[in-house]
């Protein structure tokens, strides 16, 4: 396989995923919350992970991110769970591996303007989530 073909396919996939994340953010159905997640043993046990820096709470449609870590990468990771999670029903480890692979690809190709746009969407989602 030619390296330039692989890179072109990666860029196209990255572009499609970014658009899907932008759309998810703009829909207004999901909210974003920051919290102290890493090191929270009770929370980690309840979700069955050794340690978490973000998670998706599907009931109230909230994406939780630990604000003390890389919020862009964590937010993108959790959005990917929302976007592709239906393909992996009952196969949590397979889903996590695929999401991690896509997150690495996205972070490798993300431009400064895309990061800025994500920050704006995140701000809007946080503002919509603010307690009254």
PDB file of C-alpha atoms in Angstrom:
ATOM      1  CA  UNK A   1       0.000   0.000   0.000  1.00  0.00           C
ATOM      2  CA  UNK A   2       1.354   3.411  -0.945  1.00  0.00           C
ATOM      3  CA  UNK A   3       2.063   5.689   2.023  1.00  0.00           C
ATOM      4  CA  UNK A   4       0.509   8.719   0.335  1.00  0.00           C
ATOM      5  CA  UNK A   5      -2.721   6.745  -0.286  1.00  0.00           C
ATOM      6  CA  UNK A   6      -2.870   5.720   3.368  1.00  0.00           C
ATOM      7  CA  UNK A   7      -2.310   9.295   4.544  1.00  0.00           C
ATOM      8  CA  UNK A   8      -4.962  10.592   2.159  1.00  0.00           C
ATOM      9  CA  UNK A   9      -7.464   8.009   3.465  1.00  0.00           C
ATOM     10  CA  UNK A  10      -6.590   8.992   7.052  1.00  0.00           C
ATOM     11  CA  UNK A  11      -7.146  12.687   6.271  1.00  0.00           C
ATOM     12  CA  UNK A  12     -10.531  11.947   4.668  1.00  0.00           C
ATOM     13  CA  UNK A  13     -11.575   9.831   7.664  1.00  0.00           C
ATOM     14  CA  UNK A  14     -10.392  12.550  10.051  1.00  0.00           C
ATOM     15  CA  UNK A  15     -12.361  15.169   8.139  1.00  0.00           C
ATOM     16  CA  UNK A  16     -15.552  13.040   8.209  1.00  0.00           C
ATOM     17  CA  UNK A  17     -15.172  12.326  11.931  1.00  0.00           C
ATOM     18  CA  UNK A  18     -14.601  15.998  12.749  1.00  0.00           C
ATOM     19  CA  UNK A  19     -17.776  16.934  10.853  1.00  0.00           C
ATOM     20  CA  UNK A  20     -19.747  14.275  12.717  1.00  0.00           C
ATOM     21  CA  UNK A  21     -18.414  15.594  16.040  1.00  0.00           C
ATOM     22  CA  UNK A  22     -19.279  19.196  15.078  1.00  0.00           C
ATOM     23  CA  UNK A  23     -22.802  18.041  14.168  1.00  0.00           C
ATOM     24  CA  UNK A  24     -23.151  16.136  17.458  1.00  0.00           C
ATOM     25  CA  UNK A  25     -22.128  19.270  19.356  1.00  0.00           C
ATOM     26  CA  UNK A  26     -24.446  21.557  17.393  1.00  0.00           C
ATOM     27  CA  UNK A  27     -27.525  19.333  17.782  1.00  0.00           C
ATOM     28  CA  UNK A  28     -27.992  20.484  21.345  1.00  0.00           C
ATOM     29  CA  UNK A  29     -29.083  17.097  22.689  1.00  0.00           C
ATOM     30  CA  UNK A  30     -25.774  16.338  24.426  1.00  0.00           C
ATOM     31  CA  UNK A  31     -24.270  18.394  27.233  1.00  0.00           C
ATOM     32  CA  UNK A  32     -20.711  18.626  28.510  1.00  0.00           C
ATOM     33  CA  UNK A  33     -19.684  18.633  32.144  1.00  0.00           C
ATOM     34  CA  UNK A  34     -16.288  18.884  33.783  1.00  0.00           C
ATOM     35  CA  UNK A  35     -15.471  16.934  36.913  1.00  0.00           C
ATOM     36  CA  UNK A  36     -12.693  15.382  38.954  1.00  0.00           C
ATOM     37  CA  UNK A  37     -12.879  11.904  37.461  1.00  0.00           C
ATOM     38  CA  UNK A  38      -9.333  10.564  37.502  1.00  0.00           C
ATOM     39  CA  UNK A  39      -8.601   8.789  40.768  1.00  0.00           C
ATOM     40  CA  UNK A  40     -12.283   8.587  41.735  1.00  0.00           C
ATOM     41  CA  UNK A  41     -12.267   4.921  42.759  1.00  0.00           C
ATOM     42  CA  UNK A  42     -16.017   4.657  43.309  1.00  0.00           C
ATOM     43  CA  UNK A  43     -16.764   6.064  39.853  1.00  0.00           C
ATOM     44  CA  UNK A  44     -14.132   3.844  38.204  1.00  0.00           C
ATOM     45  CA  UNK A  45     -15.576   0.734  39.884  1.00  0.00           C
ATOM     46  CA  UNK A  46     -19.103   1.614  38.807  1.00  0.00           C
ATOM     47  CA  UNK A  47     -18.007   1.873  35.154  1.00  0.00           C
ATOM     48  CA  UNK A  48     -15.653  -1.095  35.318  1.00  0.00           C
ATOM     49  CA  UNK A  49     -12.492   0.754  34.284  1.00  0.00           C
ATOM     50  CA  UNK A  50      -9.220   0.947  36.224  1.00  0.00           C
ATOM     51  CA  UNK A  51      -9.060   4.731  35.785  1.00  0.00           C
ATOM     52  CA  UNK A  52     -11.080   7.187  33.723  1.00  0.00           C
ATOM     53  CA  UNK A  53     -10.589  10.749  32.495  1.00  0.00           C
ATOM     54  CA  UNK A  54     -13.919  10.894  30.672  1.00  0.00           C
ATOM     55  CA  UNK A  55     -17.105   8.946  30.103  1.00  0.00           C
ATOM     56  CA  UNK A  56     -20.480   9.140  28.411  1.00  0.00           C
ATOM     57  CA  UNK A  57     -23.629   9.073  30.521  1.00  0.00           C
ATOM     58  CA  UNK A  58     -26.230   8.080  27.942  1.00  0.00           C
ATOM     59  CA  UNK A  59     -29.302   8.446  30.147  1.00  0.00           C
ATOM     60  CA  UNK A  60     -29.205  12.225  30.565  1.00  0.00           C
ATOM     61  CA  UNK A  61     -26.903  12.538  27.490  1.00  0.00           C
ATOM     62  CA  UNK A  62     -23.928  14.080  29.264  1.00  0.00           C
ATOM     63  CA  UNK A  63     -20.296  13.823  28.210  1.00  0.00           C
ATOM     64  CA  UNK A  64     -18.093  13.998  31.305  1.00  0.00           C
ATOM     65  CA  UNK A  65     -14.452  15.142  30.999  1.00  0.00           C
ATOM     66  CA  UNK A  66     -11.799  15.505  33.704  1.00  0.00           C
ATOM     67  CA  UNK A  67     -10.716  19.142  33.347  1.00  0.00           C
ATOM     68  CA  UNK A  68      -7.235  18.322  34.700  1.00  0.00           C
ATOM     69  CA  UNK A  69      -6.281  16.332  31.582  1.00  0.00           C
ATOM     70  CA  UNK A  70      -6.135  16.912  27.824  1.00  0.00           C
ATOM     71  CA  UNK A  71      -9.722  18.064  27.375  1.00  0.00           C
ATOM     72  CA  UNK A  72      -9.624  18.156  23.551  1.00  0.00           C
ATOM     73  CA  UNK A  73      -8.396  14.567  23.182  1.00  0.00           C
ATOM     74  CA  UNK A  74     -10.716  13.322  25.936  1.00  0.00           C
ATOM     75  CA  UNK A  75     -13.712  15.157  24.479  1.00  0.00           C
ATOM     76  CA  UNK A  76     -12.998  13.793  20.985  1.00  0.00           C
ATOM     77  CA  UNK A  77     -12.605  10.291  22.476  1.00  0.00           C
ATOM     78  CA  UNK A  78     -15.955  10.468  24.267  1.00  0.00           C
ATOM     79  CA  UNK A  79     -17.705  11.903  21.181  1.00  0.00           C
ATOM     80  CA  UNK A  80     -16.389   8.935  19.215  1.00  0.00           C
ATOM     81  CA  UNK A  81     -18.015   6.625  21.780  1.00  0.00           C
ATOM     82  CA  UNK A  82     -21.324   8.410  21.156  1.00  0.00           C
ATOM     83  CA  UNK A  83     -20.914   8.236  17.378  1.00  0.00           C
ATOM     84  CA  UNK A  84     -19.777   4.620  16.936  1.00  0.00           C
ATOM     85  CA  UNK A  85     -20.908   2.927  20.140  1.00  0.00           C
ATOM     86  CA  UNK A  86     -23.960   1.344  18.498  1.00  0.00           C
ATOM     87  CA  UNK A  87     -21.689  -0.754  16.291  1.00  0.00           C
ATOM     88  CA  UNK A  88     -20.179  -2.486  19.329  1.00  0.00           C
ATOM     89  CA  UNK A  89     -23.143  -3.414  21.521  1.00  0.00           C
ATOM     90  CA  UNK A  90     -21.936  -5.855  24.165  1.00  0.00           C
ATOM     91  CA  UNK A  91     -18.296  -5.629  23.060  1.00  0.00           C
ATOM     92  CA  UNK A  92     -16.883  -2.875  25.251  1.00  0.00           C
ATOM     93  CA  UNK A  93     -13.202  -3.822  24.792  1.00  0.00           C
ATOM     94  CA  UNK A  94     -13.519  -3.857  20.999  1.00  0.00           C
ATOM     95  CA  UNK A  95     -15.270  -0.491  21.083  1.00  0.00           C
ATOM     96  CA  UNK A  96     -12.567   1.003  23.306  1.00  0.00           C
ATOM     97  CA  UNK A  97      -9.778  -0.255  21.019  1.00  0.00           C
ATOM     98  CA  UNK A  98     -11.457   1.232  17.936  1.00  0.00           C
ATOM     99  CA  UNK A  99     -12.173   4.544  19.684  1.00  0.00           C
ATOM    100  CA  UNK A 100      -8.551   4.774  20.858  1.00  0.00           C
ATOM    101  CA  UNK A 101      -7.327   4.093  17.319  1.00  0.00           C
ATOM    102  CA  UNK A 102      -9.599   6.799  15.880  1.00  0.00           C
ATOM    103  CA  UNK A 103      -8.659   9.253  18.639  1.00  0.00           C
ATOM    104  CA  UNK A 104      -4.938   8.826  17.834  1.00  0.00           C
ATOM    105  CA  UNK A 105      -5.684   9.368  14.145  1.00  0.00           C
ATOM    106  CA  UNK A 106      -7.712  12.493  14.891  1.00  0.00           C
ATOM    107  CA  UNK A 107      -5.115  14.001  17.197  1.00  0.00           C
ATOM    108  CA  UNK A 108      -2.407  13.311  14.610  1.00  0.00           C
ATOM    109  CA  UNK A 109      -4.310  15.245  11.913  1.00  0.00           C
ATOM    110  CA  UNK A 110      -6.083  17.946  13.965  1.00  0.00           C
ATOM    111  CA  UNK A 111      -5.295  21.496  12.908  1.00  0.00           C
ATOM    112  CA  UNK A 112      -5.258  24.531  15.173  1.00  0.00           C
ATOM    113  CA  UNK A 113      -8.451  25.851  13.575  1.00  0.00           C
ATOM    114  CA  UNK A 114     -10.212  22.524  14.180  1.00  0.00           C
ATOM    115  CA  UNK A 115      -9.094  22.592  17.829  1.00  0.00           C
ATOM    116  CA  UNK A 116     -10.400  26.163  18.138  1.00  0.00           C
ATOM    117  CA  UNK A 117     -13.730  25.127  16.632  1.00  0.00           C
ATOM    118  CA  UNK A 118     -13.962  22.211  19.077  1.00  0.00           C
ATOM    119  CA  UNK A 119     -13.254  24.581  21.974  1.00  0.00           C
ATOM    120  CA  UNK A 120     -16.089  26.848  20.814  1.00  0.00           C
ATOM    121  CA  UNK A 121     -18.475  23.882  20.624  1.00  0.00           C
ATOM    122  CA  UNK A 122     -17.301  22.681  24.037  1.00  0.00           C
ATOM    123  CA  UNK A 123     -17.867  26.148  25.506  1.00  0.00           C
ATOM    124  CA  UNK A 124     -21.396  26.216  24.089  1.00  0.00           C
ATOM    125  CA  UNK A 125     -22.107  22.748  25.471  1.00  0.00           C
ATOM    126  CA  UNK A 126     -20.732  23.743  28.890  1.00  0.00           C
ATOM    127  CA  UNK A 127     -22.740  26.948  28.916  1.00  0.00           C
ATOM    128  CA  UNK A 128     -25.906  25.000  28.061  1.00  0.00           C
ATOM    129  CA  UNK A 129     -25.053  22.657  30.948  1.00  0.00           C
ATOM    130  CA  UNK A 130     -24.494  25.386  33.508  1.00  0.00           C
ATOM    131  CA  UNK A 131     -26.575  25.007  36.664  1.00  0.00           C
ATOM    132  CA  UNK A 132     -29.405  27.481  36.909  1.00  0.00           C
TER     133      UNK A 132
END
